[in-house]
PDB file of C-alpha atoms in Angstrom:
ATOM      1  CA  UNK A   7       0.000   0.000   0.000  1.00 70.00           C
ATOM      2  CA  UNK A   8       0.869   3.849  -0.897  1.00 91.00           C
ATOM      3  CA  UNK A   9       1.925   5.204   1.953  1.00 97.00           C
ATOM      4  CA  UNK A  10       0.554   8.830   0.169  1.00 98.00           C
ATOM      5  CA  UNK A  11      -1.892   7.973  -2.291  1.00 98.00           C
ATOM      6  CA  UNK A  12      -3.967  10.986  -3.953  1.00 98.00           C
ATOM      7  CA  UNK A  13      -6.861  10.215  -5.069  1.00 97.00           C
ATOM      8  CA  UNK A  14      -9.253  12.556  -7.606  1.00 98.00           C
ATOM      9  CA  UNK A  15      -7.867  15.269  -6.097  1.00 98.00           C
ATOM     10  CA  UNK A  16      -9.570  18.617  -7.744  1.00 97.00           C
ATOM     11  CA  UNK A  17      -9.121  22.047  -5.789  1.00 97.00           C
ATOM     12  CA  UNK A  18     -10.943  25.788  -7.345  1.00 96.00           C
ATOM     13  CA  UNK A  19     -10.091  28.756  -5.618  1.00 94.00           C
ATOM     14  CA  UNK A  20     -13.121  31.244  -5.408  1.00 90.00           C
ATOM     15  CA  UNK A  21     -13.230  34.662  -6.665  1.00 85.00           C
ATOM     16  CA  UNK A  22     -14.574  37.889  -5.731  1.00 83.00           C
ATOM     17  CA  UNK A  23     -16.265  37.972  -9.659  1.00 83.00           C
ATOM     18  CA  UNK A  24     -16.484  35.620 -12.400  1.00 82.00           C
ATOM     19  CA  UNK A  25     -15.800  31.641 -12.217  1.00 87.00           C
ATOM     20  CA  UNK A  26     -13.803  30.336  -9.765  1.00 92.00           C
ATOM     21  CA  UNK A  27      -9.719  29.455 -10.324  1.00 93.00           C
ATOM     22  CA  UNK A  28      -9.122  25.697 -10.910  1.00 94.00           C
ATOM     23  CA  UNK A  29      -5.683  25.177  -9.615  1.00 96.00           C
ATOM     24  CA  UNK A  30      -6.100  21.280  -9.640  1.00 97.00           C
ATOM     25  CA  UNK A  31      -8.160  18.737 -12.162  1.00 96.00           C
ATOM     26  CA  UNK A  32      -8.257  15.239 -11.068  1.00 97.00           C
ATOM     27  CA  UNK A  33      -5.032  14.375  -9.786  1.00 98.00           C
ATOM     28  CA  UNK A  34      -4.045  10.940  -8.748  1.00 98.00           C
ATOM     29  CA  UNK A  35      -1.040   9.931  -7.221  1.00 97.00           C
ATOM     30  CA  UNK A  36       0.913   7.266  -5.558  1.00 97.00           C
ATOM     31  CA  UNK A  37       4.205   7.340  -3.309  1.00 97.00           C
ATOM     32  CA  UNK A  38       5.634   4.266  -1.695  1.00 97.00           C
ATOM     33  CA  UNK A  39       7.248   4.674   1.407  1.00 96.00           C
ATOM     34  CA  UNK A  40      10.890   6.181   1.704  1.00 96.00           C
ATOM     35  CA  UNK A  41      10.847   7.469  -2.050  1.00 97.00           C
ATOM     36  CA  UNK A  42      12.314  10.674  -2.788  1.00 98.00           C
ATOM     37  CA  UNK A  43       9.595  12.370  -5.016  1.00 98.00           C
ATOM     38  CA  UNK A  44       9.848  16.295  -6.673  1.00 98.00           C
ATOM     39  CA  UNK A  45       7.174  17.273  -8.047  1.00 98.00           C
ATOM     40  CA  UNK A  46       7.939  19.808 -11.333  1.00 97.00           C
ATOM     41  CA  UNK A  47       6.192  22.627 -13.434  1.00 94.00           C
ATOM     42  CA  UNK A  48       5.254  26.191 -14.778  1.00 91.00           C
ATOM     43  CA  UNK A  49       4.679  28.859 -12.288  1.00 89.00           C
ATOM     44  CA  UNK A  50       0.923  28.593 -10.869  1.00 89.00           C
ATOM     45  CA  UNK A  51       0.720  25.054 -12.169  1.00 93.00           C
ATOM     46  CA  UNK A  52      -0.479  24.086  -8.566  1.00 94.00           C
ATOM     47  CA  UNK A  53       2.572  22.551  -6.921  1.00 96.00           C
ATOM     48  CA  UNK A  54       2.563  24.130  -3.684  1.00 96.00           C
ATOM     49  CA  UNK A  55      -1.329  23.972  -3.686  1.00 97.00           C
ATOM     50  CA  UNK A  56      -0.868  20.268  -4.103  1.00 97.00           C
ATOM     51  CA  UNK A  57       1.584  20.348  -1.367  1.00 97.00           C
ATOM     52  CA  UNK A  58      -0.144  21.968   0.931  1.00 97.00           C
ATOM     53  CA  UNK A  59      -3.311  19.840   0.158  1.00 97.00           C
ATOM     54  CA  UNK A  60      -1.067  16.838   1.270  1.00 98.00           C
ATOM     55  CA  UNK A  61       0.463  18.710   4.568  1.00 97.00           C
ATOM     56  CA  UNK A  62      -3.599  19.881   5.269  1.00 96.00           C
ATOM     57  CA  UNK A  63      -3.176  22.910   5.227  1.00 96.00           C
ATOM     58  CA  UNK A  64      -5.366  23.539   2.664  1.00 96.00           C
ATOM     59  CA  UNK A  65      -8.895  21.156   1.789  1.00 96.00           C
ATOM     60  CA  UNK A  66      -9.608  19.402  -1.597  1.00 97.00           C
ATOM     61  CA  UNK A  67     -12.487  20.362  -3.202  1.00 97.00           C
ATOM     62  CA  UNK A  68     -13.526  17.399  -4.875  1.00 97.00           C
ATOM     63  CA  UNK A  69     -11.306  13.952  -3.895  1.00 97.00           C
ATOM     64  CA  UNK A  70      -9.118  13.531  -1.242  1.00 97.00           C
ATOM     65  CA  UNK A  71      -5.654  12.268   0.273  1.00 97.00           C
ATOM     66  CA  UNK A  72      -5.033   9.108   2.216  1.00 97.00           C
ATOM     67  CA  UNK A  73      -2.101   8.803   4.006  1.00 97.00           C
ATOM     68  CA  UNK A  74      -1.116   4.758   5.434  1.00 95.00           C
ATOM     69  CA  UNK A  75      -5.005   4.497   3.503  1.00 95.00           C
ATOM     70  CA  UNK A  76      -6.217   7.275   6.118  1.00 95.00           C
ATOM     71  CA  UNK A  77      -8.207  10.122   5.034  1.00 96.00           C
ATOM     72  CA  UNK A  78      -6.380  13.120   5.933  1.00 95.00           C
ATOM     73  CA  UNK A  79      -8.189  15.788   7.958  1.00 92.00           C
ATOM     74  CA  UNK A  80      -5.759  18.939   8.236  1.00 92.00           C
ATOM     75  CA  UNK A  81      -2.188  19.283  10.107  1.00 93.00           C
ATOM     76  CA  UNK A  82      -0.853  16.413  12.421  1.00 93.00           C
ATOM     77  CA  UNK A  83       2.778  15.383  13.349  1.00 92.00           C
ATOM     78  CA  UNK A  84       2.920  12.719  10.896  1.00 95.00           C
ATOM     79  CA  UNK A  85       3.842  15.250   8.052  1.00 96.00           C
ATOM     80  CA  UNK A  86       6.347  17.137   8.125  1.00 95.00           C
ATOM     81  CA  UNK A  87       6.586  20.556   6.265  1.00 94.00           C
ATOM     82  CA  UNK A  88       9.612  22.958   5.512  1.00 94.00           C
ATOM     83  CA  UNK A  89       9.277  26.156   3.586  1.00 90.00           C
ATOM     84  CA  UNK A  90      11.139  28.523   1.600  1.00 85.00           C
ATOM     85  CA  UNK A  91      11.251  30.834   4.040  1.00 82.00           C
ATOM     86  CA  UNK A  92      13.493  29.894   7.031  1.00 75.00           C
ATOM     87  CA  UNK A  93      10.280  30.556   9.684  1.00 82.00           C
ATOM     88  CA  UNK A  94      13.191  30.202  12.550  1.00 92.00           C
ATOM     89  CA  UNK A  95      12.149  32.281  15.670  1.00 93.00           C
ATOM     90  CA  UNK A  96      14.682  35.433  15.713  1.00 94.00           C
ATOM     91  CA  UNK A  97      14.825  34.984  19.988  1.00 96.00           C
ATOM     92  CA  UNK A  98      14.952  31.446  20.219  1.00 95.00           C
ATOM     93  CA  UNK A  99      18.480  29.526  19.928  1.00 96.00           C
ATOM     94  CA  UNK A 100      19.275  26.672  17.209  1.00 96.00           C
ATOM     95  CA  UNK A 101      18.543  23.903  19.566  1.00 95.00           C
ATOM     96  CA  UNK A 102      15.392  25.471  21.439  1.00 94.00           C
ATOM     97  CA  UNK A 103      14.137  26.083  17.661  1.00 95.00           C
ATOM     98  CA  UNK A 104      14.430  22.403  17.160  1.00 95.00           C
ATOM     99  CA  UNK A 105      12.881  21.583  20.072  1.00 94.00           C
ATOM    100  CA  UNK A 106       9.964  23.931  19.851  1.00 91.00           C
ATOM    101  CA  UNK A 107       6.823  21.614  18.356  1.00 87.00           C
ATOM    102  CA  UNK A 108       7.964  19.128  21.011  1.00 90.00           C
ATOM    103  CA  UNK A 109       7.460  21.752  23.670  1.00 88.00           C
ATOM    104  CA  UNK A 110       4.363  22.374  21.879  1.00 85.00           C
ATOM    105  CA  UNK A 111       3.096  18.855  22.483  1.00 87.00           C
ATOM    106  CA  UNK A 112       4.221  18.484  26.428  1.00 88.00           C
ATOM    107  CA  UNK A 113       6.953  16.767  26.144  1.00 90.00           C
ATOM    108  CA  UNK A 114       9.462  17.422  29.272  1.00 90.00           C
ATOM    109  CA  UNK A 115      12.237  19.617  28.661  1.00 89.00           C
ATOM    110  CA  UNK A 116      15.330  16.746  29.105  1.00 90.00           C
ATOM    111  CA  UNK A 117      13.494  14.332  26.615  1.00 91.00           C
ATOM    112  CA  UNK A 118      13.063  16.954  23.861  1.00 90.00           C
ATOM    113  CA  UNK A 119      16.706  18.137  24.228  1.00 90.00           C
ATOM    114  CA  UNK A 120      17.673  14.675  23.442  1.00 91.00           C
ATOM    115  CA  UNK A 121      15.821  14.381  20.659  1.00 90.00           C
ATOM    116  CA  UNK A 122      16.880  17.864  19.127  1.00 93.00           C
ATOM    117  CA  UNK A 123      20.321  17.158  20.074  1.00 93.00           C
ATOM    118  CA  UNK A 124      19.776  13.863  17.566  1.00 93.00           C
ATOM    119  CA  UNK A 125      18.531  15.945  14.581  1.00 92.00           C
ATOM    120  CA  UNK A 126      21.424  18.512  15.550  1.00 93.00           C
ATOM    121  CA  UNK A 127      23.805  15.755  15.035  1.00 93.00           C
ATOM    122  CA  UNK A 128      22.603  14.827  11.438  1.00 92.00           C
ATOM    123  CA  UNK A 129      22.469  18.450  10.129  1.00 93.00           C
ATOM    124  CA  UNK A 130      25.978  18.853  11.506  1.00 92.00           C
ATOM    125  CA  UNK A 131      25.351  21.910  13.420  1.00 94.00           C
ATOM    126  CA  UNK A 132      26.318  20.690  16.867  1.00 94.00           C
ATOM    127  CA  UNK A 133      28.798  23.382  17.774  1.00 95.00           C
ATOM    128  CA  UNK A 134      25.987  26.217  16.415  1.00 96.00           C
ATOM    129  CA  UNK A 135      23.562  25.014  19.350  1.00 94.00           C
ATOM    130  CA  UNK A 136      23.233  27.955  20.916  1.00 96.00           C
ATOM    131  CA  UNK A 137      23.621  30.640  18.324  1.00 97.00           C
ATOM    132  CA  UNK A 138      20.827  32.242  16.715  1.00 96.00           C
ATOM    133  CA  UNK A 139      19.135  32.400  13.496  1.00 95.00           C
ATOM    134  CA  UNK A 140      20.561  35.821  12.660  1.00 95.00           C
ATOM    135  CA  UNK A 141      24.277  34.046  13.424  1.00 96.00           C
ATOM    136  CA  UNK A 142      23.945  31.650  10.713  1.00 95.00           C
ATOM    137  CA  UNK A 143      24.325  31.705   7.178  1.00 93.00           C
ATOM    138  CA  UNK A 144      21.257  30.652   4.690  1.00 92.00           C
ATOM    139  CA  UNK A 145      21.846  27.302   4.179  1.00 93.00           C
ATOM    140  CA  UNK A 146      22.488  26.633   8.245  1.00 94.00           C
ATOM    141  CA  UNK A 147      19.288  28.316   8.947  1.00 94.00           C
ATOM    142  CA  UNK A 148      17.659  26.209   6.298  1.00 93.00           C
ATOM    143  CA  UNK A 149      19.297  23.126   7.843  1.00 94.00           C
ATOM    144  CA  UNK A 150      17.529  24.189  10.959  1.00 95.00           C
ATOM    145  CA  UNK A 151      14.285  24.251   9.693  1.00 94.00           C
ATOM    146  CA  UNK A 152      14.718  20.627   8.054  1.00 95.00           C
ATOM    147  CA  UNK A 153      16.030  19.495  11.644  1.00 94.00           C
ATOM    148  CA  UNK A 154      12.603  20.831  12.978  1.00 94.00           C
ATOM    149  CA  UNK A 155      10.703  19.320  10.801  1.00 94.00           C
ATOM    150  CA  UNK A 156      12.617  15.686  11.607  1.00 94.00           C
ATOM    151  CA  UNK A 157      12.245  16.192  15.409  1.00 92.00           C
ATOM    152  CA  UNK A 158       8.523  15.263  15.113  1.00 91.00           C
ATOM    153  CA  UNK A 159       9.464  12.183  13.810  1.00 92.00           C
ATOM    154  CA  UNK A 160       6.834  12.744  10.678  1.00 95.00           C
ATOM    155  CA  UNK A 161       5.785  10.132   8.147  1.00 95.00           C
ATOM    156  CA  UNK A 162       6.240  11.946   5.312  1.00 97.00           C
ATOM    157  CA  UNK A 163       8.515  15.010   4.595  1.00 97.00           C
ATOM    158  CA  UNK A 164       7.020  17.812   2.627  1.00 98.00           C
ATOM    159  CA  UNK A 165       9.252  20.931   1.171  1.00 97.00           C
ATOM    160  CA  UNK A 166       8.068  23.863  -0.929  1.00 96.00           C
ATOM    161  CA  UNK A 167      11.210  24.752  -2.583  1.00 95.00           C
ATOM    162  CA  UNK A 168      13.384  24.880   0.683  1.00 93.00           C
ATOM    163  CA  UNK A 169      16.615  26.098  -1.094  1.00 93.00           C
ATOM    164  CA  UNK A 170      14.937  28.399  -3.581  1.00 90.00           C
ATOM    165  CA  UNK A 171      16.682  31.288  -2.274  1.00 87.00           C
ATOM    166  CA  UNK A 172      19.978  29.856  -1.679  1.00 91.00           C
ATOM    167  CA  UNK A 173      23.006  31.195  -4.246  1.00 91.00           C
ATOM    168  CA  UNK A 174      24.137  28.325  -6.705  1.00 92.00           C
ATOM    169  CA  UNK A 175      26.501  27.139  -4.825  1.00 93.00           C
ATOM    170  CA  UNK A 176      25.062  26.832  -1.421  1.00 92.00           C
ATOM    171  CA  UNK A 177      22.096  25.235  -3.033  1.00 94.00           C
ATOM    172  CA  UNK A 178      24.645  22.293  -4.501  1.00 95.00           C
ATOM    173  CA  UNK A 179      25.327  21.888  -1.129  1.00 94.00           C
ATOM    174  CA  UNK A 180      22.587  21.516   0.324  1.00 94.00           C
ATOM    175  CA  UNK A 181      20.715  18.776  -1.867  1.00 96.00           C
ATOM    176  CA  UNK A 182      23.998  16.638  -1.115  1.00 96.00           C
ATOM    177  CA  UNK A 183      23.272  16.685   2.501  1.00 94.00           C
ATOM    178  CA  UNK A 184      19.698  16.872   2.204  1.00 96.00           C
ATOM    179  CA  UNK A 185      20.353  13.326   0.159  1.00 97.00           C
ATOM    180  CA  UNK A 186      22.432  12.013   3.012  1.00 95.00           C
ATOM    181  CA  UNK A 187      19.729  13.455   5.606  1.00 94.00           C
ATOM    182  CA  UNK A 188      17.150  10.901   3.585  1.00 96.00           C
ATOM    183  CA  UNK A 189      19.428   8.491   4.153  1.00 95.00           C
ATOM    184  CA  UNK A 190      20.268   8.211   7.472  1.00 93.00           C
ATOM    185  CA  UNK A 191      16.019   8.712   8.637  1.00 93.00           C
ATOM    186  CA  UNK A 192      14.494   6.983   5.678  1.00 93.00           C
ATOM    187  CA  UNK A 193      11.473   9.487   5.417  1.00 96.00           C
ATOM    188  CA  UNK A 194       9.395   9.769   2.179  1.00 98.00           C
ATOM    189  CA  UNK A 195       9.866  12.961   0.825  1.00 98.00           C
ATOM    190  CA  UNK A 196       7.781  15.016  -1.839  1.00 98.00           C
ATOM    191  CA  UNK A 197       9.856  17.983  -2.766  1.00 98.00           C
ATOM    192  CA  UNK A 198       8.165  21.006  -4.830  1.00 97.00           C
ATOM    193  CA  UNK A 199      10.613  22.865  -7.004  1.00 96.00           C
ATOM    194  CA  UNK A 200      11.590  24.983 -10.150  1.00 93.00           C
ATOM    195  CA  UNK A 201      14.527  23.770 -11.095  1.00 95.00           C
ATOM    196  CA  UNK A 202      14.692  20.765 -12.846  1.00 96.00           C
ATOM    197  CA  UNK A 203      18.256  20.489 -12.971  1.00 97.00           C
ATOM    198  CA  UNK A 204      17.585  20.186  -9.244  1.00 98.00           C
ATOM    199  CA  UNK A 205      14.521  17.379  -9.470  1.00 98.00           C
ATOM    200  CA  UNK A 206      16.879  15.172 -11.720  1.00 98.00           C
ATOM    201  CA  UNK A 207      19.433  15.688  -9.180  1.00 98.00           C
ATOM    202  CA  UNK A 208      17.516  14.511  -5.972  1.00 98.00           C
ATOM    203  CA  UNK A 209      14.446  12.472  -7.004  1.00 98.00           C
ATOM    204  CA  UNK A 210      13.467   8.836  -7.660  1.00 97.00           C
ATOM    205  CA  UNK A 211      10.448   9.663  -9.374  1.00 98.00           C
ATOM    206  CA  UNK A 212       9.614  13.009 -11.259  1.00 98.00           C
ATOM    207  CA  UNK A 213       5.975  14.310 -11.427  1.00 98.00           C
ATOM    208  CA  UNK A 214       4.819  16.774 -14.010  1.00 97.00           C
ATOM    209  CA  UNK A 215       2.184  18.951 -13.583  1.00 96.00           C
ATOM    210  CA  UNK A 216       0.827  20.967 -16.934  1.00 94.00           C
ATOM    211  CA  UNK A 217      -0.066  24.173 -16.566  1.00 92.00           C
ATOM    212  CA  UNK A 218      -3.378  25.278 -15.082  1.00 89.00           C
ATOM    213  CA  UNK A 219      -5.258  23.591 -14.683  1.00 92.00           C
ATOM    214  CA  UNK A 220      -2.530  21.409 -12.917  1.00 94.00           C
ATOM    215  CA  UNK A 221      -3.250  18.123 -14.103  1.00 95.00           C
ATOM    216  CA  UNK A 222       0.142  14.924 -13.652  1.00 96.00           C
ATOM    217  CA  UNK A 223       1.514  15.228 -17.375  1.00 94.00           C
ATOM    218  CA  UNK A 224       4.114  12.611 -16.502  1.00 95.00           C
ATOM    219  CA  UNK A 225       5.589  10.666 -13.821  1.00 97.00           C
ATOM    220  CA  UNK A 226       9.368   9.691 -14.559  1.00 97.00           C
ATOM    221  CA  UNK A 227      11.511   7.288 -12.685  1.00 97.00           C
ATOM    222  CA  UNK A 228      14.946   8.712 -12.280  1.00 97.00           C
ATOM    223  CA  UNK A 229      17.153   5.429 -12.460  1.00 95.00           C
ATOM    224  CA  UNK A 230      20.878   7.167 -11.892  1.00 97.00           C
ATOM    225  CA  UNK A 231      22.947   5.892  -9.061  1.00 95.00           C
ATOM    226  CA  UNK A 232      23.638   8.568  -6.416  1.00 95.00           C
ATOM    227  CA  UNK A 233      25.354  10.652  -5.990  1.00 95.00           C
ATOM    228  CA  UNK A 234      24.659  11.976  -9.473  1.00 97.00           C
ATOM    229  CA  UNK A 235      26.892  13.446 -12.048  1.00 96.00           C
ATOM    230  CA  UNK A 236      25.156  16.626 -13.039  1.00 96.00           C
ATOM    231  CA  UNK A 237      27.547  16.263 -16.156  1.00 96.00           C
ATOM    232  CA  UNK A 238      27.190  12.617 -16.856  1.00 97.00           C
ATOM    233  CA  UNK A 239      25.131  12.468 -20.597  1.00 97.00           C
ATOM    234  CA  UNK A 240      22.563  10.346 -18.672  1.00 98.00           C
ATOM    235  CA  UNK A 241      21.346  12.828 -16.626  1.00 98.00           C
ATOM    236  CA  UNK A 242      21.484  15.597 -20.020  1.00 97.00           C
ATOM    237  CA  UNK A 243      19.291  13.283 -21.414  1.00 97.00           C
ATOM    238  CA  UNK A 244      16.464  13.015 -17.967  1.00 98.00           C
ATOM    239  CA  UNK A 245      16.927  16.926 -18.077  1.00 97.00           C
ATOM    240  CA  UNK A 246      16.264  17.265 -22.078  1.00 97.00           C
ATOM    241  CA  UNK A 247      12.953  14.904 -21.685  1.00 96.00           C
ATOM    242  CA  UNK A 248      11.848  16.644 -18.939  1.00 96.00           C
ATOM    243  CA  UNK A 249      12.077  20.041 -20.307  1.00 95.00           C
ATOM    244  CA  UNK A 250      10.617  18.830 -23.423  1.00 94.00           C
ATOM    245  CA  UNK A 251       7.682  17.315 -21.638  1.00 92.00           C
ATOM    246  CA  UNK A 252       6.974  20.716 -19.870  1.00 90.00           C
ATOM    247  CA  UNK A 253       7.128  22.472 -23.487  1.00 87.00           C
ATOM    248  CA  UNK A 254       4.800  20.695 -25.151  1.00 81.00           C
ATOM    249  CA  UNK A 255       2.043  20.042 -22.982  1.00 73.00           C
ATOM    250  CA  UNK A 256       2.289  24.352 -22.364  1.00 70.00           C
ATOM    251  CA  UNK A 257       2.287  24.729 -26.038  1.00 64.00           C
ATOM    252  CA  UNK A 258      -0.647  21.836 -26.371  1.00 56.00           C
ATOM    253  CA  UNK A 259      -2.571  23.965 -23.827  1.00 52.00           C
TER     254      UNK A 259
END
């Protein structure tokens, strides 16, 4: 069984005059358990919508999302969501950020140190445990977030373009240790992004959406060994096919 299946999954967006926005027709999806999936397209295409369907914050209009074949019913601990934006608290240090949706849920201060100090250790921050947010570069502040996110232990791992405003080279960086963060916890992880130079990069399986309406144009399996040669003809050729895929069904549209 799918441990995210969407199923039907159709969302409008009302408007103040005229017929409503449909940012989603009839999707259907299905992601096995500790797959890496990014999820591709044209700006407004419905990614993040689709995302945030997934992480409840938002509700389907038509169809829905079952997650371990449970209907999901807005925000729980079992997803796990990191955003562009940082959302680190400015007053709060890198460890007490970690630990803050544990605090949240009661659990006693020595237990949720432990288990921040774990997620510290994998994001290789552990002598940054008491600076703050403002102290650290982008990347380390994004690292944060991701080790937030982990402390909850979640099911699945959800990211709206998490490195989107990283330079070039930071951003490099980061999918390499985002790769070995998968790793080491095994999550599932549906990754929203831009770039597909990036998708091709990180993913097993590549999901297009078509423009809006955002409808799957394509899901691709990404069958490169990791870590991946970015220059390697192989992964020119996933890149070229994707791009291509994108194209047309804009053009078709």
């Amino acid at each position: 069984m799918s441990v995210v299946s969407v199923q039907h999954v159709t969302k409008l967006f009302a408007r103040d005059e005229g017929e409503p926005t449909i940012a989603l027709k009839d999707v259907n999806l299905e992601i096995e358990e500790k797959q890496f999936i990014c999820i591709v397209g044209a700006s407004g295409c419905g990614k993040t919508t689709l995302l945030r369907i997934i992480a409840g914050l938002e509700t389907t209009t038509e169809g829905a999302i079952l997650l371990d074949g449970v209907p999901v019913e807005g925000t729980d601990t079992d997803r796990g969501m990191v955003f562009q934006e940082y959302s680190l608290f400015p007053w709060k240090s890198v460890i007490d950020n970690i630990a803050f949706s544990l605090e949240m849920q009661g659990i006693p201060k020595a237990e949720r140190r432990q288990m921040a100090e774990k997620y510290l250790k994998i994001i290789h921050l552990e002598q940054f445990r008491d600076a703050y947010p403002h102290e650290l570069s982008g990347g380390m502040r994004q690292r944060v977030a991701i080790a937030r996110a982990l402390a909850n232990d979640p099911k699945v791992l959800l990211m709206d373009e998490p490195f989107g405003a990283l330079d070039a080279q930071t951003r490099n960086v980061m999918q390499r240790e985002l790769l070995e963060i998968w790793a080491e916890t095994q999550k599932t992880i549906i990754f929203v992004t831009h770039s597909v130079d990036e998708a091709v990069f990180l993913a097993d399986k590549i999901v297009i959406l078509s423009p809006r309406p955002g409808k799957i144009e394509e899901v691709i399996s990404v069958d490169l060994p990791r870590m991946r040669d970015r220059t390697a003809p192989k992964f020119a050729e996933f890149r070229k096919h994707i791009l291509e895929s994108m194209e047309k069904s804009a053009i078709i549209r």
